[in-house]
Short mmCIF file of C-alpha atoms in Angstrom, two decimals:
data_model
loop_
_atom_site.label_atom_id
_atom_site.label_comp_id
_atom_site.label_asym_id
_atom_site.label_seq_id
_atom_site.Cartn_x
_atom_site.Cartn_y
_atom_site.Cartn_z
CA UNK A 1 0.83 3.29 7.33
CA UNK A 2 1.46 0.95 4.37
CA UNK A 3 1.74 -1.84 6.42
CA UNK A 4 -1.29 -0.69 8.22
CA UNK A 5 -3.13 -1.28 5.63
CA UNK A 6 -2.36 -4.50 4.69
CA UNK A 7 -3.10 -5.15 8.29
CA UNK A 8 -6.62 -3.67 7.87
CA UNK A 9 -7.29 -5.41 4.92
CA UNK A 10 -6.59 -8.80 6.21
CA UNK A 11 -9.13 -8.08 9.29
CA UNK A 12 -11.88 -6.20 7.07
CA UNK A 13 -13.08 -10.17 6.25
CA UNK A 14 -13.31 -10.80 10.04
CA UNK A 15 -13.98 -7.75 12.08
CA UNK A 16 -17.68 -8.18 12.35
CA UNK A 17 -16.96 -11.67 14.05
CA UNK A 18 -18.29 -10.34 17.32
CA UNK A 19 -16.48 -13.82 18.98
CA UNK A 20 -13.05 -11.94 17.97
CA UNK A 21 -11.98 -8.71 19.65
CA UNK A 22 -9.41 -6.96 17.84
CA UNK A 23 -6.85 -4.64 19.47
CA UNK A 24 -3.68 -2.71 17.51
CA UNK A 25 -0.47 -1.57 18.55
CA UNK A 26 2.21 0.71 17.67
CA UNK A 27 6.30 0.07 18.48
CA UNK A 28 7.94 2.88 19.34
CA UNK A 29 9.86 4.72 16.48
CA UNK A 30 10.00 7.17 13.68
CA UNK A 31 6.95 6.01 12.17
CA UNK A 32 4.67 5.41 15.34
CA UNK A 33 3.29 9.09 15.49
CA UNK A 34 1.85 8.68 11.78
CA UNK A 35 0.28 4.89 12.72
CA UNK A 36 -1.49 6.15 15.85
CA UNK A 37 -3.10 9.16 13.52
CA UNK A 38 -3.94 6.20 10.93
CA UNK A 39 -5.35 4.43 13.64
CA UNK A 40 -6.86 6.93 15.09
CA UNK A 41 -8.77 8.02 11.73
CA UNK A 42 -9.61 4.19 11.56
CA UNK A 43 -11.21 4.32 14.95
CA UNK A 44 -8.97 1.43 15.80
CA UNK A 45 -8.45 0.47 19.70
CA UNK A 46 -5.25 0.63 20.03
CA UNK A 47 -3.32 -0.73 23.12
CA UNK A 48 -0.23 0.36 24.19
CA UNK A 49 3.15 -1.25 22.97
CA UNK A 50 4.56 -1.79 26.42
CA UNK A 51 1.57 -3.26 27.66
CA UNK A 52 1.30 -5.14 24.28
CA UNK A 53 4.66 -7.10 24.54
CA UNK A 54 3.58 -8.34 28.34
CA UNK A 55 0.46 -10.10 27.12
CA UNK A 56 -0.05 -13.04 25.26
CA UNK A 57 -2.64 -12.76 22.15
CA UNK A 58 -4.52 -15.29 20.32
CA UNK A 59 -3.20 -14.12 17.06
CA UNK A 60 -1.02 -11.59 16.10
CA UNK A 61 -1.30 -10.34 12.58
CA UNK A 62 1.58 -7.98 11.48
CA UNK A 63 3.69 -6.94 8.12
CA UNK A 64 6.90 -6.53 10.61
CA UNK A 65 8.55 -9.31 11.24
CA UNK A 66 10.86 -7.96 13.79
CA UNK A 67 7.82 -6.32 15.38
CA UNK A 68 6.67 -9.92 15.77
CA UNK A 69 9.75 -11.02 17.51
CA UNK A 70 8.57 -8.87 20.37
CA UNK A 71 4.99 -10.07 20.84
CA UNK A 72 3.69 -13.39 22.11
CA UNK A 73 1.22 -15.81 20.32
CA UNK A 74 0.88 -17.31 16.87
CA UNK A 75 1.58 -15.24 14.41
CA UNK A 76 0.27 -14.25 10.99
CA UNK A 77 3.17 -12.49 9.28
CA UNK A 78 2.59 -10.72 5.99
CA UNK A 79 5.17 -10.57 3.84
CA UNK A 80 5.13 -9.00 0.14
CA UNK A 81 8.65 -9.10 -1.51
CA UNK A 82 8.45 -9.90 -4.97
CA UNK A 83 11.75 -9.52 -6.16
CA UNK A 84 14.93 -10.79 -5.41
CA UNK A 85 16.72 -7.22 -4.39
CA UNK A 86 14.00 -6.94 -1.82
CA UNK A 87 15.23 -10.76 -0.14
CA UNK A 88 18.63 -9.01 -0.67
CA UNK A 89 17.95 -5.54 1.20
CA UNK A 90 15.85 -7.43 4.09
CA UNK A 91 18.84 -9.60 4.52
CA UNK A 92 21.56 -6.94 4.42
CA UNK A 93 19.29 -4.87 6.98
CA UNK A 94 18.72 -7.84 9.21
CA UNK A 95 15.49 -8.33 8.26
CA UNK A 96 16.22 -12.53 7.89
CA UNK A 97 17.46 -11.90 11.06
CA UNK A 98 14.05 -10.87 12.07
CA UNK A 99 12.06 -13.57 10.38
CA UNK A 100 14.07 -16.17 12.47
CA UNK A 101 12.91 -14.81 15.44
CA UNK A 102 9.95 -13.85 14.48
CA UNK A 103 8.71 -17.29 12.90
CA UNK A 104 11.63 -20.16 13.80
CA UNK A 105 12.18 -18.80 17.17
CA UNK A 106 8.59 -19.23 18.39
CA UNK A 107 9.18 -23.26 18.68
CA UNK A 108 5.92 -25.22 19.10
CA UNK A 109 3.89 -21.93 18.90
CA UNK A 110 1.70 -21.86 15.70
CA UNK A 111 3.06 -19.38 12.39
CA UNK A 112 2.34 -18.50 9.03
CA UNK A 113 3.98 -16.73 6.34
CA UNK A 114 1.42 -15.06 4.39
CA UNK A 115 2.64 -14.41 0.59
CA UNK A 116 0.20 -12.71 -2.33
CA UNK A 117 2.15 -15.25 -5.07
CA UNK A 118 3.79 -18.57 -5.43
CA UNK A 119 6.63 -16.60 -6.76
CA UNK A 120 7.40 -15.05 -3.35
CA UNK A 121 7.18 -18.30 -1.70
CA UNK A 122 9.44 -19.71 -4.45
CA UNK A 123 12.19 -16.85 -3.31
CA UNK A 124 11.67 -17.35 0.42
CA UNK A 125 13.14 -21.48 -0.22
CA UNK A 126 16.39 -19.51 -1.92
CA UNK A 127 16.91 -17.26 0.76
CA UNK A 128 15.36 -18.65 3.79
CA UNK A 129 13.95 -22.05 3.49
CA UNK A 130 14.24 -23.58 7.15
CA UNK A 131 11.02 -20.59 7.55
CA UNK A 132 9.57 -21.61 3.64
CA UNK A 133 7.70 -24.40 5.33
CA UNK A 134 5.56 -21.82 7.24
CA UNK A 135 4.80 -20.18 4.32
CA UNK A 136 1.10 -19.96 2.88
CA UNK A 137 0.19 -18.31 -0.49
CA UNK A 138 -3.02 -16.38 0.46
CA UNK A 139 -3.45 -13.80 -2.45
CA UNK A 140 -3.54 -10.27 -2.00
CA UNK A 141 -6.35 -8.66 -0.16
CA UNK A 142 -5.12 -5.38 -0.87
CA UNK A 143 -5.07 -6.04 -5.12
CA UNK A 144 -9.23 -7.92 -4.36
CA UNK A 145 -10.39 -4.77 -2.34
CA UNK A 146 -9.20 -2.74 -5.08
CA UNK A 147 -11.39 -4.59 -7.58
CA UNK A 148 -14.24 -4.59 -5.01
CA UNK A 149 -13.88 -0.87 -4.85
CA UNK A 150 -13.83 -0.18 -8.83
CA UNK A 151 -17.72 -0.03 -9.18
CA UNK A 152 -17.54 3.03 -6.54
CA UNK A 153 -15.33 5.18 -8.55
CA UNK A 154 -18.28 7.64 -9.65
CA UNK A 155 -18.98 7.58 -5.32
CA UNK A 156 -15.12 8.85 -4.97
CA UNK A 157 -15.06 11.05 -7.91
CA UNK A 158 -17.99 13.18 -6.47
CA UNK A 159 -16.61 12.53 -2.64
CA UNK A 160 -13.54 14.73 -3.85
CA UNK A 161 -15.85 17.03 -5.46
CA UNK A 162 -15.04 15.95 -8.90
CA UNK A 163 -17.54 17.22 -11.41
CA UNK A 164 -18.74 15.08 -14.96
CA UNK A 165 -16.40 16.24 -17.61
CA UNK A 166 -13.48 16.41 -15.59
CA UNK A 167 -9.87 14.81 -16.41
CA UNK A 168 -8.06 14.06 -13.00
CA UNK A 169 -4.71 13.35 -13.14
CA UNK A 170 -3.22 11.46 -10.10
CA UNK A 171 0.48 12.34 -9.46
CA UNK A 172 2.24 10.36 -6.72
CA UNK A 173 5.52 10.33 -5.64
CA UNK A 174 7.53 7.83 -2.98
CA UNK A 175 10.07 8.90 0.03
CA UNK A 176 13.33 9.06 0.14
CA UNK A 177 16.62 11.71 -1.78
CA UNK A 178 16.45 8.99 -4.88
CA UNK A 179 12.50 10.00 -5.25
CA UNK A 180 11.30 12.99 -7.46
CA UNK A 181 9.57 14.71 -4.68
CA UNK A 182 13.53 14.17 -3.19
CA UNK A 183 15.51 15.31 -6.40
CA UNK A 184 12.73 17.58 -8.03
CA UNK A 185 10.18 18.78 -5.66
CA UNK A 186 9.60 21.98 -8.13
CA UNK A 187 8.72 19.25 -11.10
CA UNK A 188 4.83 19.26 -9.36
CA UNK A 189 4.39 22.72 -9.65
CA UNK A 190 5.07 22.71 -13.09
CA UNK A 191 3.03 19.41 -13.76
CA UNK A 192 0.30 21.84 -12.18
CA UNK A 193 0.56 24.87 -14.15
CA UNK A 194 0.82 22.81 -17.31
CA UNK A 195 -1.91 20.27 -17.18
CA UNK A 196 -4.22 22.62 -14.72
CA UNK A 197 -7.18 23.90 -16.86
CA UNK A 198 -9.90 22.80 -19.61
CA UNK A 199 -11.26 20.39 -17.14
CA UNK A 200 -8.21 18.89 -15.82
CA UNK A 201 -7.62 18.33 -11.91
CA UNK A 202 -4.38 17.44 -10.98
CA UNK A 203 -4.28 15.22 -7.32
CA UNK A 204 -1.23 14.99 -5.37
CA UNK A 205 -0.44 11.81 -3.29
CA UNK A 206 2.85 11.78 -1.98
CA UNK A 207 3.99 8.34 0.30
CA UNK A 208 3.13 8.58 4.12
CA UNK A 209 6.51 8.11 5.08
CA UNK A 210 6.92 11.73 4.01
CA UNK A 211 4.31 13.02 5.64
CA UNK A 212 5.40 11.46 9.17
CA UNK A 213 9.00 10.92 8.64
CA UNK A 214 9.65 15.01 8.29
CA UNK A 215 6.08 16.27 9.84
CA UNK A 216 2.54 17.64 8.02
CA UNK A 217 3.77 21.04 8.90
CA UNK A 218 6.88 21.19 6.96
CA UNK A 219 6.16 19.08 4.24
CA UNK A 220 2.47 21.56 3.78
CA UNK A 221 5.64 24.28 3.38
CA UNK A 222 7.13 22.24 0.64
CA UNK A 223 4.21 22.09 -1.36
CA UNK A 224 3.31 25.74 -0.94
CA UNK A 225 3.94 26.68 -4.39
CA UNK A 226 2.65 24.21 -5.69
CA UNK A 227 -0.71 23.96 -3.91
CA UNK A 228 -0.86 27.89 -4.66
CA UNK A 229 -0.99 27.24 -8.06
CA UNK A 230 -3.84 24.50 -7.76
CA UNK A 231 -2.17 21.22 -7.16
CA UNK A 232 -4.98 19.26 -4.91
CA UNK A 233 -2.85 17.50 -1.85
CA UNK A 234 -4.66 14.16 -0.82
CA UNK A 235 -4.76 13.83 2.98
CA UNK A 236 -2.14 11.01 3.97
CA UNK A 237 -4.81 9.32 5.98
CA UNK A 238 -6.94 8.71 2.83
CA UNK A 239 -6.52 5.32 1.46
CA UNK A 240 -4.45 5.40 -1.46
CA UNK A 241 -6.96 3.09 -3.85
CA UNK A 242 -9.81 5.55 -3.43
CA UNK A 243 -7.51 8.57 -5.67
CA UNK A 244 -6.33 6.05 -7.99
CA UNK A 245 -9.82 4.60 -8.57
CA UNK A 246 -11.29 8.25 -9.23
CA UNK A 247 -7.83 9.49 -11.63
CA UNK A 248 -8.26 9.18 -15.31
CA UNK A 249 -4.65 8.65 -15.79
CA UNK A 250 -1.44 8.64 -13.43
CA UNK A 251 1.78 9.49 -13.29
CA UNK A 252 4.73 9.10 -10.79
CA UNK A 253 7.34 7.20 -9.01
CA UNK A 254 5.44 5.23 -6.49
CA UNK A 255 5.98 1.73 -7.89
CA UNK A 256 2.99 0.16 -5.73
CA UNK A 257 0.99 2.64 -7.33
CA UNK A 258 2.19 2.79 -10.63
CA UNK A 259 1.67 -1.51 -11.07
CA UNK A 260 -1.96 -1.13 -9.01
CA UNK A 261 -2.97 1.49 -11.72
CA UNK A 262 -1.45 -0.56 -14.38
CA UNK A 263 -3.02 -3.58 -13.53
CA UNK A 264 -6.81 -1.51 -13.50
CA UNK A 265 -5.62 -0.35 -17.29
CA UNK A 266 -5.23 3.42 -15.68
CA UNK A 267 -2.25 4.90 -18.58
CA UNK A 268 0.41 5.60 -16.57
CA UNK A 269 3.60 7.07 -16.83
CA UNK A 270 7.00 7.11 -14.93
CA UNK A 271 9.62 9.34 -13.64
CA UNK A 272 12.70 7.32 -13.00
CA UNK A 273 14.62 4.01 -14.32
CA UNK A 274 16.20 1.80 -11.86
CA UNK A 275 19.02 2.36 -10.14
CA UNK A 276 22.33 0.60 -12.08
CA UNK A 277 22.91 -2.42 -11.28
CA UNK A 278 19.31 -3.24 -10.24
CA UNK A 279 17.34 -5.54 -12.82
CA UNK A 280 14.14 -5.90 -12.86
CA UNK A 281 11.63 -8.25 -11.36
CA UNK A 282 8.59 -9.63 -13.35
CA UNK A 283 6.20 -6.85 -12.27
CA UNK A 284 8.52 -4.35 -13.24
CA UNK A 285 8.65 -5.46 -16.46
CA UNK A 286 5.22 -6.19 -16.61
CA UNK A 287 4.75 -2.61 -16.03
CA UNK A 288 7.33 -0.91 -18.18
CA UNK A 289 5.99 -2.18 -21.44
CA UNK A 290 2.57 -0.38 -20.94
CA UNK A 291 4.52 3.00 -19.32
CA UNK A 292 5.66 6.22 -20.55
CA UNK A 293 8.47 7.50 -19.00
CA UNK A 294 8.46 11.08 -18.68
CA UNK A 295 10.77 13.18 -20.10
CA UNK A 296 11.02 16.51 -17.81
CA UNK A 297 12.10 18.44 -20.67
CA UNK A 298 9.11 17.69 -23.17
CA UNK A 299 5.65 19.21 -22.84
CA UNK A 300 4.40 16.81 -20.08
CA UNK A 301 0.61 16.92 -21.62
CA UNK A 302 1.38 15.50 -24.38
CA UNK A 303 3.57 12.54 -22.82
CA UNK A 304 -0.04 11.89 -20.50
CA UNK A 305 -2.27 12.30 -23.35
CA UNK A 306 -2.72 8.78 -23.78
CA UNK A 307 -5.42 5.77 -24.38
CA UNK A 308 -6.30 3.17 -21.60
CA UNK A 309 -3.67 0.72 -20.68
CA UNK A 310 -3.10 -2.61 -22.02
CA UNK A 311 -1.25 -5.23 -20.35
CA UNK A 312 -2.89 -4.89 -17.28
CA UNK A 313 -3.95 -8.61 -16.57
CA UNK A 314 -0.22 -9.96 -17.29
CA UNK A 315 0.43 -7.21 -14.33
CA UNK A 316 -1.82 -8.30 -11.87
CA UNK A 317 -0.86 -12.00 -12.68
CA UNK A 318 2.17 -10.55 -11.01
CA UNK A 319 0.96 -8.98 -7.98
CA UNK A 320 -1.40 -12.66 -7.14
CA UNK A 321 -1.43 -15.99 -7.77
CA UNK A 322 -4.91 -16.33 -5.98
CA UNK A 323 -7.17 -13.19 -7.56
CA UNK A 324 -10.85 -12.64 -6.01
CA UNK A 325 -9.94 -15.71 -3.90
CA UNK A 326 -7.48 -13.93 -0.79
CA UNK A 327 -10.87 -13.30 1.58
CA UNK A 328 -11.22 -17.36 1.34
CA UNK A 329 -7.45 -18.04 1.51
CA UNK A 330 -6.92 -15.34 4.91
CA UNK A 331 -9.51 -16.34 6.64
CA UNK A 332 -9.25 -20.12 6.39
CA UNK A 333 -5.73 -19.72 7.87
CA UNK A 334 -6.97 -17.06 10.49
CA UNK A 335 -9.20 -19.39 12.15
CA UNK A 336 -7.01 -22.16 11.79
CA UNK A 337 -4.84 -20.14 13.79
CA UNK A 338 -7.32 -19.11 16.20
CA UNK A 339 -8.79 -22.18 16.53
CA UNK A 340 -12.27 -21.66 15.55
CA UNK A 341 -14.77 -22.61 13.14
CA UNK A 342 -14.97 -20.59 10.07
CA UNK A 343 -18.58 -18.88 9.82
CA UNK A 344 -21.10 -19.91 7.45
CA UNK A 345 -21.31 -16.61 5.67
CA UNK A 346 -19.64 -16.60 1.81
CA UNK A 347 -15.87 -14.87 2.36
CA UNK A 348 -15.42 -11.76 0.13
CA UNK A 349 -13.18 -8.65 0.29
CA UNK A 350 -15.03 -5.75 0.89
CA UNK A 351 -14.93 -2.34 -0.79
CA UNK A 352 -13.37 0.26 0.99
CA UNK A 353 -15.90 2.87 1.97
CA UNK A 354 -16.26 6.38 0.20
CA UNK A 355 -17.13 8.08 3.69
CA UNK A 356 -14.45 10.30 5.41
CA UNK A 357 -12.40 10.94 2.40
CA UNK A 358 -10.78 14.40 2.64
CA UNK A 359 -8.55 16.57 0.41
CA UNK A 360 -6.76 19.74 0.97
CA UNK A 361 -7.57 22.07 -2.10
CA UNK A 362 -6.24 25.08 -3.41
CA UNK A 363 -8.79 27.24 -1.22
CA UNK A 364 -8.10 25.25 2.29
CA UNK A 365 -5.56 26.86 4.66
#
């Protein structure tokens, strides 16, 4: 569903092109029951996979490269790895492997490496430079529609039935046994009965991957106690800007999260270090001189109880080397691509919508 979203972001600039029909599709795996709900909730058409990789498209636009290497026509690959451990991960897990064929093995037929920074395409000539020439910095559309969307946060604040005078409190955790939802699931019940009251709301946005990688049925059992107690669980299809936009302050593990809130001047604070052995990249760092890291053994409200952020324009100076300008940048290179003229009409990302936002409260079965 991350992905997903970057997908949908790229095609919000072009979808009311009514000369361009847009399909999706879903490869089989872990993950696929989870995209078809997200698509589903999008009211995407979605075509199926097997009938996907025996047609040829027009344009495929994708965050998965090896996804790519099973589909036919050019290809718009998004790639967002801003750090040199990610370069090393992707390459220990194949995922160079991928870009080959995804990009280099298509020979004459037309691809482009989408990056958010110069940065990126800087690392992608260390680790990979036969497929650097494809490579095209075109901002991130996900970072502009979050700036689009800041003017609406009073329209998502009363969507999720947040009253004036309220102090919500966005907690977010990531997948995986290294994550705090992993090694500490208990910590958000506590964060709940300590910060719950005097006009505090306490939202609970845990990664998708959890939701889909164990089920909604189990995990809903996981966060029993919690939810009992009046933590607020945000539905996984929500978009994950529209909670962050509404919280007065955040705190988590979710790094994508964390830096996006950062970079809005949300205070935020953090659960975890890095791993040893792991250094930091420039958003990380960025990020950890405006943080708090919590301390699970001090009063967490008083570790929260801080001022706005500062910082937060050296963070998103991280995240894009193109800000406000990725509607332009995408697409230029999607028509290119496609072969068509670009419209008349001004590009601009557009705001993600306050409609359809749901939340499971305290009082919801």
């Amino acid at each position: 569903m991350t992905a997903g979203n970057r997908v949908l972001d790229v095609l919000s600039g072009i979808k009311h092109d009514s000369d361009i029909r847009i399909m999706f599709t879903v490869a089989p795996g872990a993950a696929a029951a989870g995209a078809e709900l997200f698509l589903a909730e999008a009211g995407a058409l979605v075509l199926p996979w097997q009938q996907a990789c025996r047609r040829r498209f027009d344009l495929i636009v994708t965050a998965s490269a090896s996804e790519a290497s099973n589909l036919t026509g050019p290809v718009l690959l998004l790639l967002n790895m801003s750090e040199r451990r990610i370069f090393a991960k992707e390459r220990r897990a194949g995922g160079i492997e991928d870009l080959h064929r995804a990009v280099l093995g298509r020979g004459t037929v037309p691809a482009v490496i989408g990056l958010p920074h110069r940065r990126q395409r800087d690392l992608l000539y260390e680790c990979c430079p036969e497929a650097a020439r494809y490579a095209a910095v075109i901002g991130d559309v996900g970072y502009d529609r979050l700036i689009a969307s800041l003017p609406l946060r009073d329209a998502y604040r009363s969507a999720l039935g947040i009253r004036n005078g309220h102090v919500v409190i966005l907690a977010t955790t990531t997948r995986g046994p290294c994550s705090v939802f992993g090694t500490d699931p208990a910590f958000f019940s506590r964060l709940t009965e300590e910060l719950l009251g005097n006009g505090n709301r306490v939202l609970f946005q845990l990664h998708p991957g959890i939701w889909f990688g164990h089920g909604v049925r189990r995990v809903r059992a996981w966060i029993r106690t919690a939810h009992a107690s009046g933590l607020e669980v945000i539905a996984p299809t929500v978009d994950w800007r529209i909670p962050l936009i509404a919280a007065d302050r955040v705190v988590g593990d979710d790094e994508a999260v964390i830096t996006h809130a950062a970079a809005i001047g949300k205070p935020v604070a953090t659960f975890r270090s890095r791993p040893p052995g792991c250094a930091p990249g420039p958003v990380a760092e960025a990020v950890a001189k405006v943080s708090t890291t919590v301390n699970p053994a001090m009063p967490l409200h008083r570790q929260l109880d801080s001022g706005p952020a500062s910082g937060g324009a050296e963070i998103a100076a991280q995240l894009t080397s193109a800000p406000g300008r990725s509607g332009a940048l995408v697409r230029a290179v999607v028509y290119r691509l496609l072969h068509l003229p670009e419209p008349r009409t001004r590009p601009s990302c557009r705001s993600i919508p306050a409609a359809g936002i749901a939340f499971q409260t305290r009082r919801s079965s």
